[in-house]
mmCIF file of C-alpha atoms in Angstrom:
data_model
loop_
_atom_site.group_PDB
_atom_site.id
_atom_site.type_symbol
_atom_site.label_atom_id
_atom_site.label_comp_id
_atom_site.label_asym_id
_atom_site.label_seq_id
_atom_site.Cartn_x
_atom_site.Cartn_y
_atom_site.Cartn_z
ATOM 1 C CA MET A 404 257.506 141.233 17.200
ATOM 2 C CA PRO A 405 256.822 139.021 14.169
ATOM 3 C CA SER A 406 253.272 137.704 14.089
ATOM 4 C CA GLY A 407 254.526 134.115 13.765
ATOM 5 C CA LEU A 408 255.969 134.144 17.295
ATOM 6 C CA LEU A 409 253.981 133.764 20.505
ATOM 7 C CA SER A 410 255.084 134.580 24.042
ATOM 8 C CA PHE A 411 255.228 132.006 26.816
ATOM 9 C CA ASN A 412 251.807 132.990 28.205
ATOM 10 C CA GLN A 413 250.234 133.196 24.754
ATOM 11 C CA SER A 414 251.593 129.728 24.043
ATOM 12 C CA LEU A 415 250.027 128.415 27.235
ATOM 13 C CA GLU A 416 246.648 129.787 26.218
ATOM 14 C CA TYR A 417 247.027 128.578 22.636
ATOM 15 C CA LEU A 418 247.888 125.019 23.689
ATOM 16 C CA GLY A 419 245.582 124.952 26.718
ATOM 17 C CA ILE A 420 248.217 123.490 29.033
ATOM 18 C CA THR A 421 249.876 124.530 32.304
ATOM 19 C CA LYS A 422 253.283 126.176 32.800
ATOM 20 C CA GLN A 423 254.706 122.943 34.167
ATOM 21 C CA GLU A 424 253.525 120.984 31.127
ATOM 22 C CA LEU A 425 255.065 123.502 28.719
ATOM 23 C CA LYS A 426 258.353 123.504 30.644
ATOM 24 C CA LYS A 427 258.334 119.701 30.524
ATOM 25 C CA LEU A 428 257.815 119.782 26.739
ATOM 26 C CA ILE A 429 260.758 122.195 26.426
ATOM 27 C CA ARG A 430 262.983 119.908 28.544
ATOM 28 C CA GLN A 431 261.942 116.913 26.422
ATOM 29 C CA LYS A 432 262.793 118.985 23.323
ATOM 30 C CA LYS A 433 259.322 118.452 21.889
ATOM 31 C CA ILE A 434 259.182 122.190 21.251
ATOM 32 C CA ILE A 435 262.061 124.606 20.716
ATOM 33 C CA PRO A 436 261.790 128.077 22.306
ATOM 34 C CA TYR A 437 263.537 131.086 20.797
ATOM 35 C CA ARG A 438 265.153 133.645 23.083
ATOM 36 C CA ILE A 439 264.690 137.272 22.162
ATOM 37 C CA GLY A 440 267.049 139.680 23.868
ATOM 38 C CA GLY A 441 268.472 136.778 25.822
ATOM 39 C CA THR A 442 265.547 136.667 28.257
ATOM 40 C CA TYR A 443 262.182 136.531 26.501
ATOM 41 C CA LEU A 444 260.988 133.132 25.283
ATOM 42 C CA ARG A 445 259.037 132.979 22.052
ATOM 43 C CA PHE A 446 257.586 130.031 20.174
ATOM 44 C CA LYS A 447 256.893 129.671 16.458
ATOM 45 C CA LYS A 448 253.195 129.362 15.774
ATOM 46 C CA GLU A 449 253.881 126.571 13.243
ATOM 47 C CA ASP A 450 255.691 124.544 15.920
ATOM 48 C CA LEU A 451 252.803 125.103 18.306
ATOM 49 C CA ASP A 452 250.321 123.986 15.640
ATOM 50 C CA VAL A 453 252.184 120.707 15.186
ATOM 51 C CA LEU A 454 252.366 120.170 18.936
ATOM 52 C CA ARG A 455 248.714 121.105 19.366
ATOM 53 C CA SER A 456 247.548 118.583 16.763
ATOM 54 C CA HIS A 457 249.722 115.924 18.427
ATOM 55 C CA LEU A 458 248.227 116.726 21.843
ATOM 56 C CA GLU A 459 244.670 116.673 20.449
ATOM 57 C CA ARG A 460 245.271 113.269 18.842
ATOM 58 C CA LYS A 461 246.680 111.978 22.111
ATOM 59 C CA ILE A 462 243.666 113.300 24.035
ATOM 60 C CA ARG A 463 241.233 111.828 21.505
ATOM 61 C CA LYS A 464 242.995 108.465 21.618
ATOM 62 C CA THR A 465 242.943 108.430 25.423
ATOM 63 C CA TYR A 466 239.275 109.443 25.417
ATOM 64 C CA TRP A 467 238.307 106.550 23.155
ATOM 65 C CA LEU A 468 240.410 104.088 25.147
ATOM 66 C CA ASP A 469 238.754 105.207 28.393
ATOM 67 C CA GLN A 470 235.238 104.705 27.040
ATOM 68 C CA PRO A 471 233.612 101.398 27.997
ATOM 69 C CA PRO A 472 232.354 99.374 25.049
ATOM 70 C CA GLU A 473 228.753 100.012 24.168
ATOM 71 C CA LYS A 474 226.224 97.441 25.265
ATOM 72 C CA SER A 475 224.514 95.970 22.238
ATOM 73 C CA ALA A 476 221.026 94.547 22.169
ATOM 74 C CA LEU A 477 220.499 90.798 22.090
ATOM 75 C CA SER A 478 218.983 91.033 18.613
ATOM 76 C CA GLU A 479 222.122 92.776 17.301
ATOM 77 C CA ARG A 480 224.354 90.176 18.908
ATOM 78 C CA LEU A 481 222.300 87.330 17.421
ATOM 79 C CA ALA A 482 222.316 89.007 14.001
ATOM 80 C CA ASP A 483 226.108 89.333 14.151
ATOM 81 C CA PHE A 484 226.442 85.735 15.302
ATOM 82 C CA TRP A 485 224.272 84.531 12.413
ATOM 83 C CA TYR A 486 226.126 86.705 9.887
ATOM 84 C CA PHE A 487 229.546 85.343 10.833
ATOM 85 C CA ASN A 488 228.549 81.716 11.508
ATOM 86 C CA ASN A 489 225.697 80.852 9.113
ATOM 87 C CA LEU A 490 227.918 78.716 6.859
ATOM 88 C CA TYR A 491 229.049 76.613 9.819
ATOM 89 C CA ILE A 492 225.497 76.241 11.121
ATOM 90 C CA PHE A 493 224.192 75.138 7.703
ATOM 91 C CA SER A 494 227.105 72.723 7.327
ATOM 92 C CA ALA A 495 226.467 71.194 10.753
ATOM 93 C CA VAL A 496 222.751 70.757 10.016
ATOM 94 C CA ILE A 497 223.456 69.103 6.640
ATOM 95 C CA ILE A 498 226.034 66.767 8.212
ATOM 96 C CA LEU A 499 223.594 65.816 10.997
ATOM 97 C CA VAL A 500 220.818 65.129 8.474
ATOM 98 C CA LEU A 501 223.164 62.976 6.385
ATOM 99 C CA LEU A 502 224.327 61.061 9.471
ATOM 100 C CA VAL A 503 220.714 60.394 10.489
ATOM 101 C CA ILE A 504 219.906 59.147 6.966
ATOM 102 C CA ILE A 505 223.020 56.946 6.804
ATOM 103 C CA PHE A 506 222.716 55.329 10.261
ATOM 104 C CA ARG A 507 218.953 54.805 10.240
#
């Protein structure tokens, strides 16, 4: 057997998925099996590598989406508020001072 081909069970272990999941991927044509002797299924290691990286990305993406946002301290929130709004705050203060001077 060429070293670039893995059996069905080896593929399951390599991908870390169940039989049902692998059969579903075959039905969806996300991975192409090769028949040897008409009965034995084999998978190219390169194809499995591509699928594995896709599955890992999907898992990572789902993991990050499932994580609740981190709670930030009040000081960090105030620092961010000041950083993004300091121009508007200074402008408002200057306008108020000018209005007080004008209408006094």
